[in-house]
Amino acid sequence: MIAQDIIIRPIITEKSMIGATQKKYTFEVAKNAGKIEIAQAVEKLFKVKVAKVNTLHVRGQYRRQGRSEGYTRSWKKAVVTLTADSKNIEFFEGMM
C-alpha cells in the first residue's frame, strides 16, 4: 500500500483539536493497516517524526430513517503522537 491509501482523512472534532495542541493528531486509516505502516505513512506524507501510534476500530451505529434501518459503516481510527522535537502538521495549524 502507498501512503495515500493508508491515511484516508483527518478527523476534525473538538477533542482532536485539543489533542493537536499536544502533538496528537487523529486520522481515519485503512482497516487493514498496521501501526508501523500508519507511522511510516504519516512520516512520509507530512515529513514529521512519529513517536507513538494508537489505533481503534469504530463500530457502525444502528440508524433508522422511516421504515429503512441498518448500520453505518465501521472504520479504523489512529491517534498519532509526534516526537517533542518534531514540527507540527501544517494542515491542522489553520484550524486551531
PDB file of N, CA and C in Angstrom:
ATOM      1  N   MET A   1       0.839  -1.189   0.000  1.00  0.00           N
ATOM      2  CA  MET A   1       0.000   0.000   0.000  1.00  0.00           C
ATOM      3  C   MET A   1       0.882   1.249   0.000  1.00  0.00           C
ATOM      4  N   ILE A   2       0.416   2.264  -0.689  1.00  0.00           N
ATOM      5  CA  ILE A   2       1.133   3.530  -0.655  1.00  0.00           C
ATOM      6  C   ILE A   2       0.539   4.397   0.457  1.00  0.00           C
ATOM      7  N   ALA A   3       1.250   5.447   0.829  1.00  0.00           N
ATOM      8  CA  ALA A   3       0.867   6.271   1.976  1.00  0.00           C
ATOM      9  C   ALA A   3      -0.514   6.893   1.802  1.00  0.00           C
ATOM     10  N   GLN A   4      -0.857   7.286   0.580  1.00  0.00           N
ATOM     11  CA  GLN A   4      -2.170   7.909   0.343  1.00  0.00           C
ATOM     12  C   GLN A   4      -3.311   6.919   0.519  1.00  0.00           C
ATOM     13  N   ASP A   5      -3.055   5.630   0.365  1.00  0.00           N
ATOM     14  CA  ASP A   5      -4.086   4.626   0.578  1.00  0.00           C
ATOM     15  C   ASP A   5      -4.267   4.305   2.051  1.00  0.00           C
ATOM     16  N   ILE A   6      -3.250   4.529   2.856  1.00  0.00           N
ATOM     17  CA  ILE A   6      -3.324   4.215   4.286  1.00  0.00           C
ATOM     18  C   ILE A   6      -4.037   5.316   5.051  1.00  0.00           C
ATOM     19  N   ILE A   7      -3.640   6.570   4.853  1.00  0.00           N
ATOM     20  CA  ILE A   7      -4.270   7.705   5.526  1.00  0.00           C
ATOM     21  C   ILE A   7      -5.435   8.161   4.662  1.00  0.00           C
ATOM     22  N   ILE A   8      -6.664   7.964   5.139  1.00  0.00           N
ATOM     23  CA  ILE A   8      -7.848   8.291   4.343  1.00  0.00           C
ATOM     24  C   ILE A   8      -8.239   9.751   4.522  1.00  0.00           C
ATOM     25  N   ARG A   9      -8.378  10.194   5.774  1.00  0.00           N
ATOM     26  CA  ARG A   9      -8.755  11.587   6.028  1.00  0.00           C
ATOM     27  C   ARG A   9      -8.439  11.945   7.469  1.00  0.00           C
ATOM     28  N   PRO A  10      -8.249  13.235   7.760  1.00  0.00           N
ATOM     29  CA  PRO A  10      -8.077  13.650   9.157  1.00  0.00           C
ATOM     30  C   PRO A  10      -9.435  13.734   9.846  1.00  0.00           C
ATOM     31  N   ILE A  11      -9.439  13.523  11.142  1.00  0.00           N
ATOM     32  CA  ILE A  11     -10.657  13.642  11.935  1.00  0.00           C
ATOM     33  C   ILE A  11     -10.636  15.017  12.599  1.00  0.00           C
ATOM     34  N   ILE A  12     -11.628  15.853  12.292  1.00  0.00           N
ATOM     35  CA  ILE A  12     -11.683  17.209  12.814  1.00  0.00           C
ATOM     36  C   ILE A  12     -12.852  17.302  13.796  1.00  0.00           C
ATOM     37  N   THR A  13     -12.563  17.182  15.082  1.00  0.00           N
ATOM     38  CA  THR A  13     -13.556  17.345  16.139  1.00  0.00           C
ATOM     39  C   THR A  13     -12.943  18.220  17.224  1.00  0.00           C
ATOM     40  N   GLU A  14     -13.752  18.624  18.188  1.00  0.00           N
ATOM     41  CA  GLU A  14     -13.236  19.428  19.291  1.00  0.00           C
ATOM     42  C   GLU A  14     -12.159  18.670  20.059  1.00  0.00           C
ATOM     43  N   LYS A  15     -12.398  17.404  20.319  1.00  0.00           N
ATOM     44  CA  LYS A  15     -11.443  16.603  21.078  1.00  0.00           C
ATOM     45  C   LYS A  15     -10.126  16.428  20.312  1.00  0.00           C
ATOM     46  N   SER A  16     -10.220  16.197  19.007  1.00  0.00           N
ATOM     47  CA  SER A  16      -8.993  16.020  18.238  1.00  0.00           C
ATOM     48  C   SER A  16      -8.222  17.331  18.102  1.00  0.00           C
ATOM     49  N   MET A  17      -8.884  18.461  18.095  1.00  0.00           N
ATOM     50  CA  MET A  17      -8.196  19.746  18.020  1.00  0.00           C
ATOM     51  C   MET A  17      -7.471  20.059  19.329  1.00  0.00           C
ATOM     52  N   ILE A  18      -8.033  19.628  20.448  1.00  0.00           N
ATOM     53  CA  ILE A  18      -7.341  19.783  21.737  1.00  0.00           C
ATOM     54  C   ILE A  18      -6.093  18.905  21.747  1.00  0.00           C
ATOM     55  N   GLY A  19      -6.198  17.711  21.215  1.00  0.00           N
ATOM     56  CA  GLY A  19      -5.047  16.819  21.125  1.00  0.00           C
ATOM     57  C   GLY A  19      -3.971  17.351  20.192  1.00  0.00           C
ATOM     58  N   ALA A  20      -4.367  18.113  19.159  1.00  0.00           N
ATOM     59  CA  ALA A  20      -3.396  18.657  18.212  1.00  0.00           C
ATOM     60  C   ALA A  20      -2.466  19.663  18.878  1.00  0.00           C
ATOM     61  N   THR A  21      -2.924  20.317  19.931  1.00  0.00           N
ATOM     62  CA  THR A  21      -2.046  21.240  20.655  1.00  0.00           C
ATOM     63  C   THR A  21      -0.963  20.489  21.411  1.00  0.00           C
ATOM     64  N   GLN A  22      -1.195  19.198  21.689  1.00  0.00           N
ATOM     65  CA  GLN A  22      -0.220  18.354  22.381  1.00  0.00           C
ATOM     66  C   GLN A  22       0.516  17.435  21.411  1.00  0.00           C
ATOM     67  N   LYS A  23       0.462  17.762  20.113  1.00  0.00           N
ATOM     68  CA  LYS A  23       1.091  16.979  19.032  1.00  0.00           C
ATOM     69  C   LYS A  23       0.499  15.579  18.919  1.00  0.00           C
ATOM     70  N   LYS A  24      -0.817  15.462  19.138  1.00  0.00           N
ATOM     71  CA  LYS A  24      -1.539  14.219  18.902  1.00  0.00           C
ATOM     72  C   LYS A  24      -2.564  14.485  17.805  1.00  0.00           C
ATOM     73  N   TYR A  25      -2.432  13.779  16.697  1.00  0.00           N
ATOM     74  CA  TYR A  25      -3.282  14.007  15.548  1.00  0.00           C
ATOM     75  C   TYR A  25      -4.091  12.750  15.251  1.00  0.00           C
ATOM     76  N   THR A  26      -5.354  12.933  14.859  1.00  0.00           N
ATOM     77  CA  THR A  26      -6.279  11.823  14.648  1.00  0.00           C
ATOM     78  C   THR A  26      -6.602  11.699  13.160  1.00  0.00           C
ATOM     79  N   PHE A  27      -6.533  10.468  12.645  1.00  0.00           N
ATOM     80  CA  PHE A  27      -6.803  10.192  11.240  1.00  0.00           C
ATOM     81  C   PHE A  27      -7.708   8.972  11.109  1.00  0.00           C
ATOM     82  N   GLU A  28      -8.498   8.956  10.038  1.00  0.00           N
ATOM     83  CA  GLU A  28      -9.157   7.715   9.627  1.00  0.00           C
ATOM     84  C   GLU A  28      -8.173   6.993   8.727  1.00  0.00           C
ATOM     85  N   VAL A  29      -7.962   5.710   8.996  1.00  0.00           N
ATOM     86  CA  VAL A  29      -6.967   4.944   8.241  1.00  0.00           C
ATOM     87  C   VAL A  29      -7.626   3.706   7.644  1.00  0.00           C
ATOM     88  N   ALA A  30      -6.899   3.051   6.760  1.00  0.00           N
ATOM     89  CA  ALA A  30      -7.385   1.817   6.136  1.00  0.00           C
ATOM     90  C   ALA A  30      -7.555   0.740   7.210  1.00  0.00           C
ATOM     91  N   LYS A  31      -8.594  -0.072   7.064  1.00  0.00           N
ATOM     92  CA  LYS A  31      -8.891  -1.097   8.075  1.00  0.00           C
ATOM     93  C   LYS A  31      -7.781  -2.122   8.233  1.00  0.00           C
ATOM     94  N   ASN A  32      -7.064  -2.427   7.160  1.00  0.00           N
ATOM     95  CA  ASN A  32      -6.045  -3.470   7.227  1.00  0.00           C
ATOM     96  C   ASN A  32      -4.644  -2.917   7.478  1.00  0.00           C
ATOM     97  N   ALA A  33      -4.518  -1.628   7.785  1.00  0.00           N
ATOM     98  CA  ALA A  33      -3.206  -1.023   8.031  1.00  0.00           C
ATOM     99  C   ALA A  33      -2.769  -1.268   9.468  1.00  0.00           C
ATOM    100  N   GLY A  34      -1.492  -1.591   9.666  1.00  0.00           N
ATOM    101  CA  GLY A  34      -0.929  -1.786  10.991  1.00  0.00           C
ATOM    102  C   GLY A  34      -0.311  -0.495  11.519  1.00  0.00           C
ATOM    103  N   LYS A  35       0.096  -0.521  12.780  1.00  0.00           N
ATOM    104  CA  LYS A  35       0.661   0.669  13.412  1.00  0.00           C
ATOM    105  C   LYS A  35       1.949   1.121  12.736  1.00  0.00           C
ATOM    106  N   ILE A  36       2.788   0.188  12.350  1.00  0.00           N
ATOM    107  CA  ILE A  36       4.056   0.538  11.710  1.00  0.00           C
ATOM    108  C   ILE A  36       3.799   1.183  10.351  1.00  0.00           C
ATOM    109  N   GLU A  37       2.867   0.623   9.589  1.00  0.00           N
ATOM    110  CA  GLU A  37       2.527   1.201   8.284  1.00  0.00           C
ATOM    111  C   GLU A  37       1.941   2.599   8.434  1.00  0.00           C
ATOM    112  N   ILE A  38       1.102   2.804   9.449  1.00  0.00           N
ATOM    113  CA  ILE A  38       0.495   4.116   9.688  1.00  0.00           C
ATOM    114  C   ILE A  38       1.578   5.134  10.042  1.00  0.00           C
ATOM    115  N   ALA A  39       2.509   4.749  10.903  1.00  0.00           N
ATOM    116  CA  ALA A  39       3.596   5.651  11.294  1.00  0.00           C
ATOM    117  C   ALA A  39       4.448   6.033  10.084  1.00  0.00           C
ATOM    118  N   GLN A  40       4.775   5.073   9.251  1.00  0.00           N
ATOM    119  CA  GLN A  40       5.582   5.360   8.068  1.00  0.00           C
ATOM    120  C   GLN A  40       4.840   6.261   7.083  1.00  0.00           C
ATOM    121  N   ALA A  41       3.522   6.052   6.944  1.00  0.00           N
ATOM    122  CA  ALA A  41       2.729   6.873   6.027  1.00  0.00           C
ATOM    123  C   ALA A  41       2.659   8.323   6.504  1.00  0.00           C
ATOM    124  N   VAL A  42       2.459   8.529   7.808  1.00  0.00           N
ATOM    125  CA  VAL A  42       2.398   9.892   8.344  1.00  0.00           C
ATOM    126  C   VAL A  42       3.752  10.573   8.192  1.00  0.00           C
ATOM    127  N   GLU A  43       4.838   9.864   8.465  1.00  0.00           N
ATOM    128  CA  GLU A  43       6.167  10.436   8.312  1.00  0.00           C
ATOM    129  C   GLU A  43       6.443  10.821   6.863  1.00  0.00           C
ATOM    130  N   LYS A  44       5.991  10.009   5.929  1.00  0.00           N
ATOM    131  CA  LYS A  44       6.226  10.288   4.512  1.00  0.00           C
ATOM    132  C   LYS A  44       5.360  11.440   4.009  1.00  0.00           C
ATOM    133  N   LEU A  45       4.079  11.449   4.362  1.00  0.00           N
ATOM    134  CA  LEU A  45       3.168  12.471   3.845  1.00  0.00           C
ATOM    135  C   LEU A  45       3.427  13.850   4.448  1.00  0.00           C
ATOM    136  N   PHE A  46       3.678  13.917   5.748  1.00  0.00           N
ATOM    137  CA  PHE A  46       3.774  15.211   6.431  1.00  0.00           C
ATOM    138  C   PHE A  46       5.201  15.583   6.823  1.00  0.00           C
ATOM    139  N   LYS A  47       6.170  14.703   6.582  1.00  0.00           N
ATOM    140  CA  LYS A  47       7.585  14.944   6.887  1.00  0.00           C
ATOM    141  C   LYS A  47       7.799  15.327   8.350  1.00  0.00           C
ATOM    142  N   VAL A  48       7.323  14.453   9.243  1.00  0.00           N
ATOM    143  CA  VAL A  48       7.451  14.620  10.693  1.00  0.00           C
ATOM    144  C   VAL A  48       7.990  13.325  11.289  1.00  0.00           C
ATOM    145  N   LYS A  49       8.315  13.334  12.571  1.00  0.00           N
ATOM    146  CA  LYS A  49       8.777  12.143  13.284  1.00  0.00           C
ATOM    147  C   LYS A  49       7.657  11.654  14.188  1.00  0.00           C
ATOM    148  N   VAL A  50       7.311  10.382  14.098  1.00  0.00           N
ATOM    149  CA  VAL A  50       6.231   9.792  14.882  1.00  0.00           C
ATOM    150  C   VAL A  50       6.817   9.079  16.092  1.00  0.00           C
ATOM    151  N   ALA A  51       6.265   9.369  17.275  1.00  0.00           N
ATOM    152  CA  ALA A  51       6.703   8.707  18.497  1.00  0.00           C
ATOM    153  C   ALA A  51       5.855   7.481  18.800  1.00  0.00           C
ATOM    154  N   LYS A  52       4.527   7.603  18.595  1.00  0.00           N
ATOM    155  CA  LYS A  52       3.623   6.525  19.002  1.00  0.00           C
ATOM    156  C   LYS A  52       2.360   6.562  18.152  1.00  0.00           C
ATOM    157  N   VAL A  53       1.765   5.392  17.937  1.00  0.00           N
ATOM    158  CA  VAL A  53       0.500   5.280  17.206  1.00  0.00           C
ATOM    159  C   VAL A  53      -0.451   4.416  18.024  1.00  0.00           C
ATOM    160  N   ASN A  54      -1.630   4.947  18.300  1.00  0.00           N
ATOM    161  CA  ASN A  54      -2.700   4.181  18.947  1.00  0.00           C
ATOM    162  C   ASN A  54      -3.821   4.011  17.934  1.00  0.00           C
ATOM    163  N   THR A  55      -4.355   2.787  17.815  1.00  0.00           N
ATOM    164  CA  THR A  55      -5.428   2.524  16.857  1.00  0.00           C
ATOM    165  C   THR A  55      -6.642   1.958  17.573  1.00  0.00           C
ATOM    166  N   LEU A  56      -7.816   2.181  16.956  1.00  0.00           N
ATOM    167  CA  LEU A  56      -9.032   1.579  17.468  1.00  0.00           C
ATOM    168  C   LEU A  56     -10.020   1.415  16.332  1.00  0.00           C
ATOM    169  N   HIS A  57     -10.856   0.405  16.447  1.00  0.00           N
ATOM    170  CA  HIS A  57     -11.903   0.154  15.468  1.00  0.00           C
ATOM    171  C   HIS A  57     -13.178   0.816  15.953  1.00  0.00           C
ATOM    172  N   VAL A  58     -13.809   1.597  15.075  1.00  0.00           N
ATOM    173  CA  VAL A  58     -15.061   2.273  15.397  1.00  0.00           C
ATOM    174  C   VAL A  58     -16.178   1.451  14.762  1.00  0.00           C
ATOM    175  N   ARG A  59     -17.058   0.932  15.608  1.00  0.00           N
ATOM    176  CA  ARG A  59     -18.148   0.103  15.099  1.00  0.00           C
ATOM    177  C   ARG A  59     -19.221   0.970  14.463  1.00  0.00           C
ATOM    178  N   GLY A  60     -19.935   0.394  13.506  1.00  0.00           N
ATOM    179  CA  GLY A  60     -21.045   1.098  12.884  1.00  0.00           C
ATOM    180  C   GLY A  60     -22.218   1.210  13.856  1.00  0.00           C
ATOM    181  N   GLN A  61     -22.901   2.339  13.820  1.00  0.00           N
ATOM    182  CA  GLN A  61     -24.038   2.561  14.717  1.00  0.00           C
ATOM    183  C   GLN A  61     -25.342   2.198  14.015  1.00  0.00           C
ATOM    184  N   TYR A  62     -26.285   1.739  14.802  1.00  0.00           N
ATOM    185  CA  TYR A  62     -27.605   1.410  14.272  1.00  0.00           C
ATOM    186  C   TYR A  62     -28.354   2.703  13.987  1.00  0.00           C
ATOM    187  N   ARG A  63     -28.856   2.856  12.779  1.00  0.00           N
ATOM    188  CA  ARG A  63     -29.600   4.051  12.389  1.00  0.00           C
ATOM    189  C   ARG A  63     -30.899   3.640  11.721  1.00  0.00           C
ATOM    190  N   ARG A  64     -31.890   4.482  11.876  1.00  0.00           N
ATOM    191  CA  ARG A  64     -33.194   4.226  11.286  1.00  0.00           C
ATOM    192  C   ARG A  64     -33.717   5.508  10.683  1.00  0.00           C
ATOM    193  N   GLN A  65     -34.251   5.425   9.461  1.00  0.00           N
ATOM    194  CA  GLN A  65     -34.850   6.578   8.803  1.00  0.00           C
ATOM    195  C   GLN A  65     -36.136   6.102   8.140  1.00  0.00           C
ATOM    196  N   GLY A  66     -37.242   6.437   8.761  1.00  0.00           N
ATOM    197  CA  GLY A  66     -38.522   5.947   8.274  1.00  0.00           C
ATOM    198  C   GLY A  66     -38.618   4.445   8.473  1.00  0.00           C
ATOM    199  N   ARG A  67     -38.950   3.721   7.390  1.00  0.00           N
ATOM    200  CA  ARG A  67     -39.043   2.267   7.502  1.00  0.00           C
ATOM    201  C   ARG A  67     -37.717   1.569   7.292  1.00  0.00           C
ATOM    202  N   SER A  68     -36.770   2.263   6.690  1.00  0.00           N
ATOM    203  CA  SER A  68     -35.482   1.610   6.419  1.00  0.00           C
ATOM    204  C   SER A  68     -34.573   1.724   7.639  1.00  0.00           C
ATOM    205  N   GLU A  69     -33.812   0.687   7.869  1.00  0.00           N
ATOM    206  CA  GLU A  69     -32.923   0.648   9.020  1.00  0.00           C
ATOM    207  C   GLU A  69     -31.653  -0.095   8.642  1.00  0.00           C
ATOM    208  N   GLY A  70     -30.610   0.165   9.407  1.00  0.00           N
ATOM    209  CA  GLY A  70     -29.346  -0.507   9.137  1.00  0.00           C
ATOM    210  C   GLY A  70     -28.242   0.091   9.985  1.00  0.00           C
ATOM    211  N   TYR A  71     -27.023  -0.264   9.647  1.00  0.00           N
ATOM    212  CA  TYR A  71     -25.861   0.192  10.389  1.00  0.00           C
ATOM    213  C   TYR A  71     -25.008   1.106   9.515  1.00  0.00           C
ATOM    214  N   THR A  72     -24.420   2.131  10.136  1.00  0.00           N
ATOM    215  CA  THR A  72     -23.451   2.950   9.429  1.00  0.00           C
ATOM    216  C   THR A  72     -22.180   2.122   9.257  1.00  0.00           C
ATOM    217  N   ARG A  73     -21.299   2.571   8.423  1.00  0.00           N
ATOM    218  CA  ARG A  73     -20.092   1.784   8.143  1.00  0.00           C
ATOM    219  C   ARG A  73     -19.140   1.800   9.339  1.00  0.00           C
ATOM    220  N   SER A  74     -18.402   0.739   9.503  1.00  0.00           N
ATOM    221  CA  SER A  74     -17.374   0.685  10.539  1.00  0.00           C
ATOM    222  C   SER A  74     -16.057   1.135   9.911  1.00  0.00           C
ATOM    223  N   TRP A  75     -15.153   1.695  10.740  1.00  0.00           N
ATOM    224  CA  TRP A  75     -13.894   2.213  10.232  1.00  0.00           C
ATOM    225  C   TRP A  75     -12.825   2.157  11.311  1.00  0.00           C
ATOM    226  N   LYS A  76     -11.600   2.458  10.939  1.00  0.00           N
ATOM    227  CA  LYS A  76     -10.475   2.387  11.861  1.00  0.00           C
ATOM    228  C   LYS A  76      -9.912   3.788  12.077  1.00  0.00           C
ATOM    229  N   LYS A  77      -9.643   4.116  13.334  1.00  0.00           N
ATOM    230  CA  LYS A  77      -9.117   5.419  13.705  1.00  0.00           C
ATOM    231  C   LYS A  77      -7.728   5.254  14.292  1.00  0.00           C
ATOM    232  N   ALA A  78      -6.840   6.194  13.992  1.00  0.00           N
ATOM    233  CA  ALA A  78      -5.476   6.176  14.524  1.00  0.00           C
ATOM    234  C   ALA A  78      -5.166   7.529  15.148  1.00  0.00           C
ATOM    235  N   VAL A  79      -4.634   7.502  16.370  1.00  0.00           N
ATOM    236  CA  VAL A  79      -4.158   8.706  17.039  1.00  0.00           C
ATOM    237  C   VAL A  79      -2.640   8.653  17.001  1.00  0.00           C
ATOM    238  N   VAL A  80      -2.045   9.588  16.279  1.00  0.00           N
ATOM    239  CA  VAL A  80      -0.604   9.606  16.047  1.00  0.00           C
ATOM    240  C   VAL A  80       0.026  10.677  16.932  1.00  0.00           C
ATOM    241  N   THR A  81       0.986  10.288  17.764  1.00  0.00           N
ATOM    242  CA  THR A  81       1.705  11.221  18.625  1.00  0.00           C
ATOM    243  C   THR A  81       3.081  11.480  18.013  1.00  0.00           C
ATOM    244  N   LEU A  82       3.415  12.764  17.868  1.00  0.00           N
ATOM    245  CA  LEU A  82       4.699  13.141  17.302  1.00  0.00           C
ATOM    246  C   LEU A  82       5.735  13.310  18.400  1.00  0.00           C
ATOM    247  N   THR A  83       7.015  13.253  18.025  1.00  0.00           N
ATOM    248  CA  THR A  83       8.081  13.473  18.993  1.00  0.00           C
ATOM    249  C   THR A  83       8.127  14.944  19.381  1.00  0.00           C
ATOM    250  N   ALA A  84       8.763  15.242  20.511  1.00  0.00           N
ATOM    251  CA  ALA A  84       8.811  16.615  21.018  1.00  0.00           C
ATOM    252  C   ALA A  84       9.583  17.541  20.085  1.00  0.00           C
ATOM    253  N   ASP A  85      10.621  17.032  19.420  1.00  0.00           N
ATOM    254  CA  ASP A  85      11.422  17.885  18.538  1.00  0.00           C
ATOM    255  C   ASP A  85      10.875  17.964  17.119  1.00  0.00           C
ATOM    256  N   SER A  86       9.781  17.281  16.826  1.00  0.00           N
ATOM    257  CA  SER A  86       9.186  17.281  15.501  1.00  0.00           C
ATOM    258  C   SER A  86       8.352  18.544  15.299  1.00  0.00           C
ATOM    259  N   LYS A  87       8.252  18.981  14.049  1.00  0.00           N
ATOM    260  CA  LYS A  87       7.406  20.142  13.758  1.00  0.00           C
ATOM    261  C   LYS A  87       5.942  19.716  13.726  1.00  0.00           C
ATOM    262  N   ASN A  88       5.040  20.688  13.833  1.00  0.00           N
ATOM    263  CA  ASN A  88       3.607  20.405  13.794  1.00  0.00           C
ATOM    264  C   ASN A  88       3.167  20.137  12.356  1.00  0.00           C
ATOM    265  N   ILE A  89       2.034  19.457  12.211  1.00  0.00           N
ATOM    266  CA  ILE A  89       1.464  19.216  10.888  1.00  0.00           C
ATOM    267  C   ILE A  89       0.736  20.482  10.470  1.00  0.00           C
ATOM    268  N   GLU A  90       1.100  21.044   9.310  1.00  0.00           N
ATOM    269  CA  GLU A  90       0.593  22.341   8.878  1.00  0.00           C
ATOM    270  C   GLU A  90      -0.898  22.321   8.600  1.00  0.00           C
ATOM    271  N   PHE A  91      -1.441  21.176   8.194  1.00  0.00           N
ATOM    272  CA  PHE A  91      -2.874  21.099   7.877  1.00  0.00           C
ATOM    273  C   PHE A  91      -3.722  21.475   9.080  1.00  0.00           C
ATOM    274  N   PHE A  92      -3.329  21.062  10.270  1.00  0.00           N
ATOM    275  CA  PHE A  92      -4.103  21.317  11.470  1.00  0.00           C
ATOM    276  C   PHE A  92      -3.863  22.708  12.043  1.00  0.00           C
ATOM    277  N   GLU A  93      -2.796  23.384  11.626  1.00  0.00           N
ATOM    278  CA  GLU A  93      -2.445  24.697  12.181  1.00  0.00           C
ATOM    279  C   GLU A  93      -3.509  25.738  11.873  1.00  0.00           C
ATOM    280  N   GLY A  94      -4.065  25.730  10.673  1.00  0.00           N
ATOM    281  CA  GLY A  94      -5.063  26.717  10.292  1.00  0.00           C
ATOM    282  C   GLY A  94      -6.399  26.539  10.982  1.00  0.00           C
ATOM    283  N   MET A  95      -6.626  25.401  11.612  1.00  0.00           N
ATOM    284  CA  MET A  95      -7.925  25.120  12.217  1.00  0.00           C
ATOM    285  C   MET A  95      -7.974  25.429  13.698  1.00  0.00           C
ATOM    286  N   MET A  96      -6.812  25.617  14.311  1.00  0.00           N
ATOM    287  CA  MET A  96      -6.789  25.862  15.758  1.00  0.00           C
ATOM    288  C   MET A  96      -6.964  27.325  16.061  1.00  0.00           C
TER     289      MET A  96
END
